[in-house]
Amino acid sequence: MINYYFDNTNELKPYTHQLDANDDTLPPDNALRVKPEFKEGFHPCEKDGGWHLVEDHRDKTVYNIETQESSRVEYLGSIKKEFTLLEPFKFSRWNGEKWVLDEEEQNAFKIKQNKMLKSSLLNEANENISILQDAIDLDISENGDEDKLKAWKKYRVLLNRIDASDINVIFPDKPY
């Protein structure tokens, strides 16, 4: 005979272990003499004097449907309603069933990137123009500096005309 023990301090009363039982004895309050069924993705739990299978997602990664933060499941039972096993992706939002692309967030990110790039390119143009202009003003310019200055000024004008809020913006090529 075998006693199949469960944790009676846990509300689900999950199976914990088994031990040989003494003949002609009754099982303790936290054991059954019926062998539990084991099935992938489930854990046997005692209920009304028998075993029933409860979802077991322990050690799986779940994602909060609001914050997209990941965490490990440490409990028996179904996944809590504010979590999912489905992994979010960049610029995703939960639609009640699955992660879908949040085009608004994606576009906002692209616009922010465009504005940062435009600013960086303008700074580079201003720096090049300033250095070339200084060389010309101080009569220490080299051959081709005036053409370079003109090219950088044209580039800066073209950059200033760019609408960085256009997600499909195409930046002009830098002069060299």
PDB file of C-alpha atoms in Angstrom:
ATOM      1  CA  MET A   1       0.000   0.000   0.000  1.00  0.00           C
ATOM      2  CA  ILE A   2       1.103   3.536  -0.741  1.00  0.00           C
ATOM      3  CA  ASN A   3       0.092   6.897   0.724  1.00  0.00           C
ATOM      4  CA  TYR A   4      -0.004   9.723  -1.840  1.00  0.00           C
ATOM      5  CA  TYR A   5       0.502  12.953   0.079  1.00  0.00           C
ATOM      6  CA  PHE A   6      -0.771  16.448  -0.664  1.00  0.00           C
ATOM      7  CA  ASP A   7      -0.099  19.848   0.874  1.00  0.00           C
ATOM      8  CA  ASN A   8      -3.205  20.594   2.920  1.00  0.00           C
ATOM      9  CA  THR A   9      -1.885  24.066   3.801  1.00  0.00           C
ATOM     10  CA  ASN A  10      -2.336  25.097   0.145  1.00  0.00           C
ATOM     11  CA  GLU A  11      -5.939  25.760  -0.947  1.00  0.00           C
ATOM     12  CA  LEU A  12      -5.455  23.614  -4.079  1.00  0.00           C
ATOM     13  CA  LYS A  13      -3.971  20.732  -2.028  1.00  0.00           C
ATOM     14  CA  PRO A  14      -1.286  19.770  -4.572  1.00  0.00           C
ATOM     15  CA  TYR A  15       0.339  16.340  -4.589  1.00  0.00           C
ATOM     16  CA  THR A  16       3.755  16.418  -2.895  1.00  0.00           C
ATOM     17  CA  HIS A  17       5.120  12.885  -2.613  1.00  0.00           C
ATOM     18  CA  GLN A  18       4.403   9.229  -1.884  1.00  0.00           C
ATOM     19  CA  LEU A  19       5.473   6.840   0.856  1.00  0.00           C
ATOM     20  CA  ASP A  20       4.795   3.197   1.609  1.00  0.00           C
ATOM     21  CA  ALA A  21       1.887   2.745   4.023  1.00  0.00           C
ATOM     22  CA  ASN A  22       1.577   0.296   6.856  1.00  0.00           C
ATOM     23  CA  ASP A  23      -0.875  -2.512   6.260  1.00  0.00           C
ATOM     24  CA  ASP A  24      -4.176  -2.337   8.141  1.00  0.00           C
ATOM     25  CA  THR A  25      -3.945   1.436   8.684  1.00  0.00           C
ATOM     26  CA  LEU A  26      -5.939   4.379   7.423  1.00  0.00           C
ATOM     27  CA  PRO A  27      -4.249   7.102   5.372  1.00  0.00           C
ATOM     28  CA  PRO A  28      -3.347  10.294   7.247  1.00  0.00           C
ATOM     29  CA  ASP A  29      -5.479  13.409   6.791  1.00  0.00           C
ATOM     30  CA  ASN A  30      -3.070  14.721   4.139  1.00  0.00           C
ATOM     31  CA  ALA A  31      -2.878  11.574   1.985  1.00  0.00           C
ATOM     32  CA  LEU A  32      -4.950   9.370  -0.300  1.00  0.00           C
ATOM     33  CA  ARG A  33      -4.456   5.723  -1.196  1.00  0.00           C
ATOM     34  CA  VAL A  34      -5.450   6.367  -4.815  1.00  0.00           C
ATOM     35  CA  LYS A  35      -2.562   6.950  -7.205  1.00  0.00           C
ATOM     36  CA  PRO A  36      -2.769  10.392  -8.874  1.00  0.00           C
ATOM     37  CA  GLU A  37      -2.733  10.791 -12.649  1.00  0.00           C
ATOM     38  CA  PHE A  38       0.149  12.781 -14.100  1.00  0.00           C
ATOM     39  CA  LYS A  39      -0.181  14.710 -17.348  1.00  0.00           C
ATOM     40  CA  GLU A  40       2.133  17.221 -19.064  1.00  0.00           C
ATOM     41  CA  GLY A  41       1.173  20.807 -18.175  1.00  0.00           C
ATOM     42  CA  PHE A  42      -0.965  19.742 -15.204  1.00  0.00           C
ATOM     43  CA  HIS A  43      -0.416  18.847 -11.552  1.00  0.00           C
ATOM     44  CA  PRO A  44      -2.629  16.528  -9.472  1.00  0.00           C
ATOM     45  CA  CYS A  45      -4.450  18.139  -6.552  1.00  0.00           C
ATOM     46  CA  GLU A  46      -6.735  16.557  -3.945  1.00  0.00           C
ATOM     47  CA  LYS A  47     -10.398  17.471  -4.130  1.00  0.00           C
ATOM     48  CA  ASP A  48     -13.328  15.739  -2.404  1.00  0.00           C
ATOM     49  CA  GLY A  49     -11.297  12.621  -1.623  1.00  0.00           C
ATOM     50  CA  GLY A  50      -9.873  12.187  -5.124  1.00  0.00           C
ATOM     51  CA  TRP A  51      -7.336  13.669  -7.490  1.00  0.00           C
ATOM     52  CA  HIS A  52      -8.066  16.197 -10.193  1.00  0.00           C
ATOM     53  CA  LEU A  53      -5.629  17.863 -12.586  1.00  0.00           C
ATOM     54  CA  VAL A  54      -4.898  21.573 -12.259  1.00  0.00           C
ATOM     55  CA  GLU A  55      -3.081  23.664 -14.877  1.00  0.00           C
ATOM     56  CA  ASP A  56       0.610  23.925 -14.061  1.00  0.00           C
ATOM     57  CA  HIS A  57       2.487  26.833 -15.627  1.00  0.00           C
ATOM     58  CA  ARG A  58       5.113  27.109 -12.893  1.00  0.00           C
ATOM     59  CA  ASP A  59       8.508  28.356 -14.107  1.00  0.00           C
ATOM     60  CA  LYS A  60       7.012  29.628 -17.355  1.00  0.00           C
ATOM     61  CA  THR A  61       7.400  33.262 -18.348  1.00  0.00           C
ATOM     62  CA  VAL A  62       4.244  35.370 -18.501  1.00  0.00           C
ATOM     63  CA  TYR A  63       3.784  38.965 -19.631  1.00  0.00           C
ATOM     64  CA  ASN A  64       1.667  41.681 -18.064  1.00  0.00           C
ATOM     65  CA  ILE A  65      -0.851  42.810 -20.695  1.00  0.00           C
ATOM     66  CA  GLU A  66      -0.625  46.439 -19.508  1.00  0.00           C
ATOM     67  CA  THR A  67       3.096  46.923 -18.823  1.00  0.00           C
ATOM     68  CA  GLN A  68       4.523  44.072 -20.956  1.00  0.00           C
ATOM     69  CA  GLU A  69       6.818  43.231 -18.030  1.00  0.00           C
ATOM     70  CA  SER A  70       7.807  39.595 -17.772  1.00  0.00           C
ATOM     71  CA  SER A  71       7.663  37.449 -14.653  1.00  0.00           C
ATOM     72  CA  ARG A  72       7.888  33.793 -13.701  1.00  0.00           C
ATOM     73  CA  VAL A  73       4.810  31.833 -12.686  1.00  0.00           C
ATOM     74  CA  GLU A  74       5.181  30.477  -9.152  1.00  0.00           C
ATOM     75  CA  TYR A  75       1.655  29.188  -8.572  1.00  0.00           C
ATOM     76  CA  LEU A  76      -0.590  26.345  -9.699  1.00  0.00           C
ATOM     77  CA  GLY A  77      -3.692  27.074 -11.705  1.00  0.00           C
ATOM     78  CA  SER A  78      -4.560  29.032 -14.812  1.00  0.00           C
ATOM     79  CA  ILE A  79      -2.651  32.155 -15.782  1.00  0.00           C
ATOM     80  CA  LYS A  80      -4.010  35.243 -14.024  1.00  0.00           C
ATOM     81  CA  LYS A  81      -6.249  37.358 -16.263  1.00  0.00           C
ATOM     82  CA  GLU A  82      -3.849  40.323 -16.383  1.00  0.00           C
ATOM     83  CA  PHE A  83      -1.080  38.117 -17.837  1.00  0.00           C
ATOM     84  CA  THR A  84      -0.444  36.081 -20.980  1.00  0.00           C
ATOM     85  CA  LEU A  85       2.032  33.458 -22.100  1.00  0.00           C
ATOM     86  CA  LEU A  86       2.307  35.264 -25.448  1.00  0.00           C
ATOM     87  CA  GLU A  87       5.475  37.323 -25.694  1.00  0.00           C
ATOM     88  CA  PRO A  88       5.025  40.966 -26.715  1.00  0.00           C
ATOM     89  CA  PHE A  89       7.107  42.496 -29.484  1.00  0.00           C
ATOM     90  CA  LYS A  90       8.381  45.996 -30.101  1.00  0.00           C
ATOM     91  CA  PHE A  91       5.522  48.506 -30.481  1.00  0.00           C
ATOM     92  CA  SER A  92       2.862  45.974 -29.498  1.00  0.00           C
ATOM     93  CA  ARG A  93      -0.294  46.397 -27.457  1.00  0.00           C
ATOM     94  CA  TRP A  94      -2.759  43.844 -26.110  1.00  0.00           C
ATOM     95  CA  ASN A  95      -6.098  43.754 -27.973  1.00  0.00           C
ATOM     96  CA  GLY A  96      -7.806  41.393 -25.525  1.00  0.00           C
ATOM     97  CA  GLU A  97      -6.669  38.223 -27.288  1.00  0.00           C
ATOM     98  CA  LYS A  98      -3.161  38.795 -28.622  1.00  0.00           C
ATOM     99  CA  TRP A  99      -0.388  41.343 -29.141  1.00  0.00           C
ATOM    100  CA  VAL A 100      -0.929  43.570 -32.175  1.00  0.00           C
ATOM    101  CA  LEU A 101       1.226  46.265 -33.730  1.00  0.00           C
ATOM    102  CA  ASP A 102       0.596  49.694 -32.207  1.00  0.00           C
ATOM    103  CA  GLU A 103       1.192  51.816 -35.297  1.00  0.00           C
ATOM    104  CA  GLU A 104       0.735  55.054 -33.341  1.00  0.00           C
ATOM    105  CA  GLU A 105       3.550  54.139 -30.957  1.00  0.00           C
ATOM    106  CA  GLN A 106       5.715  52.914 -33.832  1.00  0.00           C
ATOM    107  CA  ASN A 107       5.173  56.150 -35.776  1.00  0.00           C
ATOM    108  CA  ALA A 108       5.855  58.289 -32.692  1.00  0.00           C
ATOM    109  CA  PHE A 109       9.144  56.433 -32.254  1.00  0.00           C
ATOM    110  CA  LYS A 110      10.079  56.969 -35.933  1.00  0.00           C
ATOM    111  CA  ILE A 111       9.275  60.697 -35.657  1.00  0.00           C
ATOM    112  CA  LYS A 112      11.385  61.008 -32.522  1.00  0.00           C
ATOM    113  CA  GLN A 113      14.261  59.217 -34.295  1.00  0.00           C
ATOM    114  CA  ASN A 114      13.855  61.499 -37.341  1.00  0.00           C
ATOM    115  CA  LYS A 115      13.984  64.633 -35.164  1.00  0.00           C
ATOM    116  CA  MET A 116      17.084  63.406 -33.355  1.00  0.00           C
ATOM    117  CA  LEU A 117      18.791  62.539 -36.632  1.00  0.00           C
ATOM    118  CA  LYS A 118      17.879  65.898 -38.165  1.00  0.00           C
ATOM    119  CA  SER A 119      19.281  67.715 -35.138  1.00  0.00           C
ATOM    120  CA  SER A 120      22.477  65.678 -35.227  1.00  0.00           C
ATOM    121  CA  LEU A 121      22.945  66.232 -38.965  1.00  0.00           C
ATOM    122  CA  LEU A 122      22.311  69.982 -38.583  1.00  0.00           C
ATOM    123  CA  ASN A 123      24.918  70.145 -35.806  1.00  0.00           C
ATOM    124  CA  GLU A 124      27.409  68.373 -38.057  1.00  0.00           C
ATOM    125  CA  ALA A 125      26.621  70.744 -40.954  1.00  0.00           C
ATOM    126  CA  ASN A 126      26.945  73.806 -38.708  1.00  0.00           C
ATOM    127  CA  GLU A 127      30.312  72.589 -37.427  1.00  0.00           C
ATOM    128  CA  ASN A 128      31.660  71.980 -40.936  1.00  0.00           C
ATOM    129  CA  ILE A 129      30.343  75.323 -42.189  1.00  0.00           C
ATOM    130  CA  SER A 130      31.858  77.159 -39.218  1.00  0.00           C
ATOM    131  CA  ILE A 131      35.297  75.598 -39.721  1.00  0.00           C
ATOM    132  CA  LEU A 132      35.300  76.186 -43.470  1.00  0.00           C
ATOM    133  CA  GLN A 133      34.054  79.777 -43.035  1.00  0.00           C
ATOM    134  CA  ASP A 134      36.797  80.439 -40.463  1.00  0.00           C
ATOM    135  CA  ALA A 135      39.450  79.159 -42.868  1.00  0.00           C
ATOM    136  CA  ILE A 136      38.120  81.412 -45.642  1.00  0.00           C
ATOM    137  CA  ASP A 137      37.760  84.456 -43.342  1.00  0.00           C
ATOM    138  CA  LEU A 138      41.336  84.031 -42.075  1.00  0.00           C
ATOM    139  CA  ASP A 139      42.742  83.535 -45.580  1.00  0.00           C
ATOM    140  CA  ILE A 140      44.025  80.081 -44.675  1.00  0.00           C
ATOM    141  CA  SER A 141      41.643  78.103 -46.821  1.00  0.00           C
ATOM    142  CA  GLU A 142      42.857  75.262 -48.963  1.00  0.00           C
ATOM    143  CA  ASN A 143      41.978  74.503 -52.536  1.00  0.00           C
ATOM    144  CA  GLY A 144      38.309  73.485 -52.742  1.00  0.00           C
ATOM    145  CA  ASP A 145      37.238  74.904 -49.355  1.00  0.00           C
ATOM    146  CA  GLU A 146      34.859  77.404 -50.984  1.00  0.00           C
ATOM    147  CA  ASP A 147      33.142  74.634 -52.945  1.00  0.00           C
ATOM    148  CA  LYS A 148      32.915  72.530 -49.774  1.00  0.00           C
ATOM    149  CA  LEU A 149      31.434  75.492 -47.877  1.00  0.00           C
ATOM    150  CA  LYS A 150      28.832  76.016 -50.584  1.00  0.00           C
ATOM    151  CA  ALA A 151      27.964  72.273 -50.577  1.00  0.00           C
ATOM    152  CA  TRP A 152      27.594  72.197 -46.770  1.00  0.00           C
ATOM    153  CA  LYS A 153      25.418  75.334 -46.803  1.00  0.00           C
ATOM    154  CA  LYS A 154      23.185  73.817 -49.477  1.00  0.00           C
ATOM    155  CA  TYR A 155      23.001  70.603 -47.424  1.00  0.00           C
ATOM    156  CA  ARG A 156      22.025  72.598 -44.300  1.00  0.00           C
ATOM    157  CA  VAL A 157      19.231  74.386 -46.222  1.00  0.00           C
ATOM    158  CA  LEU A 158      17.903  71.047 -47.504  1.00  0.00           C
ATOM    159  CA  LEU A 159      18.017  69.602 -43.972  1.00  0.00           C
ATOM    160  CA  ASN A 160      16.093  72.585 -42.583  1.00  0.00           C
ATOM    161  CA  ARG A 161      13.360  72.041 -45.155  1.00  0.00           C
ATOM    162  CA  ILE A 162      12.796  68.446 -44.020  1.00  0.00           C
ATOM    163  CA  ASP A 163       9.621  67.695 -42.102  1.00  0.00           C
ATOM    164  CA  ALA A 164      10.917  65.275 -39.454  1.00  0.00           C
ATOM    165  CA  SER A 165       7.333  64.413 -38.483  1.00  0.00           C
ATOM    166  CA  ASP A 166       6.981  62.607 -41.818  1.00  0.00           C
ATOM    167  CA  ILE A 167       7.705  58.967 -40.980  1.00  0.00           C
ATOM    168  CA  ASN A 168       8.853  58.333 -44.561  1.00  0.00           C
ATOM    169  CA  VAL A 169      11.241  61.286 -44.702  1.00  0.00           C
ATOM    170  CA  ILE A 170      14.361  60.879 -46.836  1.00  0.00           C
ATOM    171  CA  PHE A 171      17.395  62.794 -45.666  1.00  0.00           C
ATOM    172  CA  PRO A 172      19.727  64.371 -48.246  1.00  0.00           C
ATOM    173  CA  ASP A 173      23.178  62.901 -48.795  1.00  0.00           C
ATOM    174  CA  LYS A 174      26.028  64.605 -46.946  1.00  0.00           C
ATOM    175  CA  PRO A 175      28.551  66.523 -49.040  1.00  0.00           C
ATOM    176  CA  TYR A 176      32.113  65.217 -49.099  1.00  0.00           C
TER     177      TYR A 176
END
